[in-house]
Amino acid sequence: MKLILLGAPGAGKGTVAKMLTQLDGSVQISTGDILRGAVQAGTPLGKEAEAFMKRGDLVPDQLILGIMENRLQEPDCKKGFLLDGFPRTIPQADALKVLLARLNIKLDMAVNIDVPRQVILDRLTTRRTCSNTKCQAIYNVKSMPPKKTGICDKCGSPVVQREDETEAAISHRLDTYNSKTAPLIGFYEKEDLLITVNATSSEAVIATIKQRLAA
Ligand code: AMP
């Protein structure tokens, strides 16, 4: 399947993407994970992106577009992909449309995961992430803690709170989402690709996606 996952930070895009990869071998492409990997590795991309990310600002469109142009042409994308965190602005969506047309790739749909702001705030302040950039497994201190406190079940690395998940950065990320990313809902509605799912459980989101893909 070839999907765009839209939704505010904390809406569950990453969790849903990981679950969907189990269905048909489509790959999850998370621009946030790619950028955090680059920051930790100290690459030129990471150095450029780091300050934007810490503040909860978006990194410049050109940086992201360069990453995505290469990533979408890698062989593992042939089976399908789940775009998690991209596009995030109208210029990114315009550029993606041009890129996909050039690569002769047709999207199945753009899924807007719509979750109330209070649920998002609760989730983000209690979310913890594996610090190993090759893993980045997600936990929640309230609802899904790791078996051993502070240690990733999957790879044994420390589980940490992301630097952009302090209350101030979260609030800024949500404002950025509302001003820059929420307009994509209208964009994909016009493209006739949008479905909106109002569900706080990832299983319910997956069930709706499967149903719509089969229709
Ligand atoms: P995420 O893990 O998707 O919440 O992304 C973490 C941070 O990475 C965001 O707050 C941005 O600073 C940056 N980022 C991720 N994806 C994009 C994108 N498509 N465009 C611009 N910045 C991005």
Short mmCIF file of N, CA and C in Angstrom, two decimals, residues 24-105:
data_model
loop_
_atom_site.label_atom_id
_atom_site.label_comp_id
_atom_site.label_asym_id
_atom_site.label_seq_id
_atom_site.Cartn_x
_atom_site.Cartn_y
_atom_site.Cartn_z
N ASP A 24 1.72 -6.10 4.68
CA ASP A 24 2.09 -6.46 3.30
C ASP A 24 3.53 -6.10 2.92
N GLY A 25 4.36 -5.85 3.92
CA GLY A 25 5.76 -5.56 3.62
C GLY A 25 6.03 -4.14 3.16
N SER A 26 5.01 -3.28 3.22
CA SER A 26 5.27 -1.86 2.92
C SER A 26 6.22 -1.31 3.98
N VAL A 27 7.05 -0.33 3.61
CA VAL A 27 8.01 0.20 4.59
C VAL A 27 7.51 1.51 5.20
N GLN A 28 7.87 1.69 6.48
CA GLN A 28 7.56 2.96 7.16
C GLN A 28 8.66 3.96 6.82
N ILE A 29 8.28 5.13 6.36
CA ILE A 29 9.29 6.18 6.15
C ILE A 29 8.94 7.34 7.08
N SER A 30 9.72 7.45 8.15
CA SER A 30 9.47 8.52 9.12
C SER A 30 10.58 9.55 8.98
N THR A 31 10.22 10.75 8.53
CA THR A 31 11.24 11.78 8.37
C THR A 31 11.82 12.17 9.74
N GLY A 32 10.98 12.11 10.79
CA GLY A 32 11.48 12.40 12.14
C GLY A 32 12.57 11.41 12.55
N ASP A 33 12.33 10.10 12.30
CA ASP A 33 13.33 9.07 12.64
C ASP A 33 14.61 9.29 11.83
N ILE A 34 14.46 9.60 10.54
CA ILE A 34 15.64 9.81 9.68
C ILE A 34 16.46 10.98 10.23
N LEU A 35 15.75 12.07 10.58
CA LEU A 35 16.46 13.26 11.07
C LEU A 35 17.13 13.00 12.42
N ARG A 36 16.42 12.30 13.33
CA ARG A 36 17.05 12.02 14.64
C ARG A 36 18.29 11.14 14.46
N GLY A 37 18.23 10.21 13.50
CA GLY A 37 19.40 9.37 13.20
C GLY A 37 20.55 10.24 12.73
N ALA A 38 20.25 11.22 11.87
CA ALA A 38 21.29 12.09 11.31
C ALA A 38 21.89 12.99 12.41
N VAL A 39 21.03 13.45 13.33
CA VAL A 39 21.53 14.30 14.43
C VAL A 39 22.47 13.47 15.29
N GLN A 40 22.05 12.25 15.64
CA GLN A 40 22.90 11.44 16.52
C GLN A 40 24.22 11.06 15.84
N ALA A 41 24.17 10.84 14.52
CA ALA A 41 25.40 10.46 13.80
C ALA A 41 26.26 11.69 13.51
N GLY A 42 25.73 12.89 13.74
CA GLY A 42 26.52 14.11 13.52
C GLY A 42 26.80 14.39 12.05
N THR A 43 25.92 13.95 11.15
CA THR A 43 26.13 14.20 9.71
C THR A 43 25.82 15.68 9.41
N PRO A 44 26.24 16.17 8.23
CA PRO A 44 25.93 17.57 7.88
C PRO A 44 24.41 17.83 7.94
N LEU A 45 23.60 16.86 7.48
CA LEU A 45 22.14 17.01 7.55
C LEU A 45 21.71 17.18 9.00
N GLY A 46 22.25 16.32 9.87
CA GLY A 46 21.89 16.36 11.29
C GLY A 46 22.27 17.70 11.91
N LYS A 47 23.46 18.20 11.54
CA LYS A 47 23.93 19.48 12.12
C LYS A 47 23.00 20.60 11.70
N GLU A 48 22.54 20.54 10.46
CA GLU A 48 21.65 21.60 9.98
C GLU A 48 20.26 21.52 10.63
N ALA A 49 19.81 20.29 10.88
CA ALA A 49 18.43 20.11 11.35
C ALA A 49 18.28 20.29 12.86
N GLU A 50 19.37 20.08 13.61
CA GLU A 50 19.26 19.92 15.06
C GLU A 50 18.55 21.08 15.77
N ALA A 51 18.97 22.31 15.48
CA ALA A 51 18.41 23.45 16.23
C ALA A 51 16.92 23.62 15.95
N PHE A 52 16.52 23.40 14.68
CA PHE A 52 15.09 23.50 14.34
C PHE A 52 14.30 22.49 15.17
N MET A 53 14.83 21.26 15.22
CA MET A 53 14.10 20.18 15.87
C MET A 53 13.97 20.43 17.37
N LYS A 54 15.05 20.88 17.99
CA LYS A 54 15.02 21.12 19.44
C LYS A 54 13.94 22.13 19.81
N ARG A 55 13.79 23.15 18.95
CA ARG A 55 12.79 24.19 19.23
C ARG A 55 11.38 23.72 18.91
N GLY A 56 11.25 22.62 18.19
CA GLY A 56 9.91 22.19 17.77
C GLY A 56 9.49 22.87 16.48
N ASP A 57 10.47 23.45 15.75
CA ASP A 57 10.16 24.05 14.43
C ASP A 57 10.36 23.00 13.34
N LEU A 58 9.75 23.23 12.19
CA LEU A 58 10.00 22.35 11.05
C LEU A 58 11.37 22.67 10.46
N VAL A 59 12.05 21.67 9.94
CA VAL A 59 13.30 21.94 9.23
C VAL A 59 12.93 22.43 7.82
N PRO A 60 13.84 23.15 7.14
CA PRO A 60 13.47 23.73 5.84
C PRO A 60 13.03 22.66 4.83
N ASP A 61 12.03 23.02 4.03
CA ASP A 61 11.46 22.09 3.04
C ASP A 61 12.55 21.47 2.16
N GLN A 62 13.52 22.27 1.73
CA GLN A 62 14.52 21.76 0.78
C GLN A 62 15.30 20.58 1.34
N LEU A 63 15.60 20.65 2.66
CA LEU A 63 16.34 19.54 3.29
C LEU A 63 15.53 18.25 3.23
N ILE A 64 14.25 18.38 3.57
CA ILE A 64 13.38 17.20 3.62
C ILE A 64 13.15 16.64 2.21
N LEU A 65 12.99 17.55 1.25
CA LEU A 65 12.70 17.08 -0.11
C LEU A 65 13.87 16.30 -0.68
N GLY A 66 15.07 16.74 -0.35
CA GLY A 66 16.27 16.02 -0.81
C GLY A 66 16.27 14.60 -0.26
N ILE A 67 15.94 14.47 1.04
CA ILE A 67 15.91 13.14 1.68
C ILE A 67 14.87 12.27 1.00
N MET A 68 13.68 12.83 0.79
CA MET A 68 12.56 12.01 0.29
C MET A 68 12.75 11.61 -1.16
N GLU A 69 13.34 12.47 -1.93
CA GLU A 69 13.55 12.14 -3.34
C GLU A 69 14.40 10.88 -3.44
N ASN A 70 15.45 10.80 -2.61
CA ASN A 70 16.31 9.61 -2.63
C ASN A 70 15.60 8.40 -2.01
N ARG A 71 14.95 8.65 -0.87
CA ARG A 71 14.38 7.52 -0.12
C ARG A 71 13.30 6.78 -0.92
N LEU A 72 12.47 7.54 -1.64
CA LEU A 72 11.36 6.90 -2.36
C LEU A 72 11.83 6.08 -3.55
N GLN A 73 13.12 6.27 -3.93
CA GLN A 73 13.61 5.50 -5.07
C GLN A 73 14.41 4.28 -4.64
N GLU A 74 14.48 4.05 -3.31
CA GLU A 74 15.20 2.86 -2.85
C GLU A 74 14.33 1.62 -3.10
N PRO A 75 14.99 0.47 -3.37
CA PRO A 75 14.24 -0.71 -3.81
C PRO A 75 13.17 -1.18 -2.83
N ASP A 76 13.39 -0.97 -1.51
CA ASP A 76 12.40 -1.48 -0.55
C ASP A 76 11.06 -0.75 -0.63
N CYS A 77 11.01 0.36 -1.36
CA CYS A 77 9.74 1.10 -1.49
C CYS A 77 8.83 0.50 -2.56
N LYS A 78 9.37 -0.45 -3.32
CA LYS A 78 8.60 -1.03 -4.44
C LYS A 78 7.31 -1.69 -3.95
N LYS A 79 7.40 -2.37 -2.77
CA LYS A 79 6.22 -3.06 -2.24
C LYS A 79 5.19 -2.09 -1.67
N GLY A 80 5.61 -0.89 -1.39
CA GLY A 80 4.70 0.10 -0.83
C GLY A 80 5.38 0.87 0.30
N PHE A 81 4.77 2.00 0.70
CA PHE A 81 5.37 2.82 1.77
C PHE A 81 4.29 3.54 2.55
N LEU A 82 4.66 3.85 3.79
CA LEU A 82 3.75 4.56 4.69
C LEU A 82 4.49 5.82 5.10
N LEU A 83 4.04 6.95 4.61
CA LEU A 83 4.75 8.20 4.89
C LEU A 83 4.27 8.74 6.24
N ASP A 84 5.21 8.79 7.18
CA ASP A 84 4.89 9.15 8.56
C ASP A 84 5.64 10.43 8.90
N GLY A 85 4.93 11.55 8.83
CA GLY A 85 5.59 12.83 9.15
C GLY A 85 6.01 13.61 7.92
N PHE A 86 5.63 13.16 6.77
CA PHE A 86 5.90 13.84 5.50
C PHE A 86 4.72 13.57 4.57
N PRO A 87 4.21 14.55 3.84
CA PRO A 87 4.59 15.96 3.85
C PRO A 87 4.03 16.68 5.09
N ARG A 88 4.65 17.81 5.39
CA ARG A 88 4.26 18.57 6.58
C ARG A 88 3.89 20.01 6.24
N THR A 89 4.07 20.39 4.97
CA THR A 89 3.71 21.75 4.53
C THR A 89 3.13 21.63 3.12
N ILE A 90 2.42 22.68 2.70
CA ILE A 90 1.87 22.66 1.33
C ILE A 90 2.99 22.57 0.28
N PRO A 91 4.09 23.34 0.40
CA PRO A 91 5.16 23.16 -0.60
C PRO A 91 5.70 21.72 -0.65
N GLN A 92 5.77 21.04 0.51
CA GLN A 92 6.22 19.64 0.49
C GLN A 92 5.20 18.76 -0.24
N ALA A 93 3.91 19.03 -0.02
CA ALA A 93 2.87 18.23 -0.69
C ALA A 93 2.89 18.47 -2.20
N ASP A 94 3.10 19.73 -2.60
CA ASP A 94 3.20 20.04 -4.04
C ASP A 94 4.38 19.30 -4.64
N ALA A 95 5.53 19.35 -3.95
CA ALA A 95 6.74 18.70 -4.48
C ALA A 95 6.57 17.19 -4.53
N LEU A 96 5.89 16.63 -3.52
CA LEU A 96 5.67 15.18 -3.52
C LEU A 96 4.81 14.78 -4.71
N LYS A 97 3.80 15.60 -5.01
CA LYS A 97 2.92 15.28 -6.13
C LYS A 97 3.72 15.21 -7.44
N VAL A 98 4.60 16.18 -7.62
CA VAL A 98 5.42 16.22 -8.84
C VAL A 98 6.37 15.01 -8.87
N LEU A 99 6.98 14.72 -7.71
CA LEU A 99 7.94 13.61 -7.64
C LEU A 99 7.25 12.27 -7.94
N LEU A 100 6.07 12.06 -7.34
CA LEU A 100 5.37 10.77 -7.56
C LEU A 100 4.94 10.64 -9.02
N ALA A 101 4.52 11.75 -9.63
CA ALA A 101 4.12 11.68 -11.04
C ALA A 101 5.33 11.30 -11.89
N ARG A 102 6.50 11.89 -11.54
CA ARG A 102 7.72 11.59 -12.30
C ARG A 102 8.12 10.13 -12.14
N LEU A 103 7.92 9.59 -10.93
CA LEU A 103 8.31 8.19 -10.68
C LEU A 103 7.19 7.21 -11.06
N ASN A 104 6.08 7.78 -11.53
CA ASN A 104 4.94 6.95 -11.94
C ASN A 104 4.37 6.12 -10.79
N ILE A 105 4.24 6.77 -9.65
CA ILE A 105 3.73 6.11 -8.44
C ILE A 105 2.38 6.75 -8.09
#
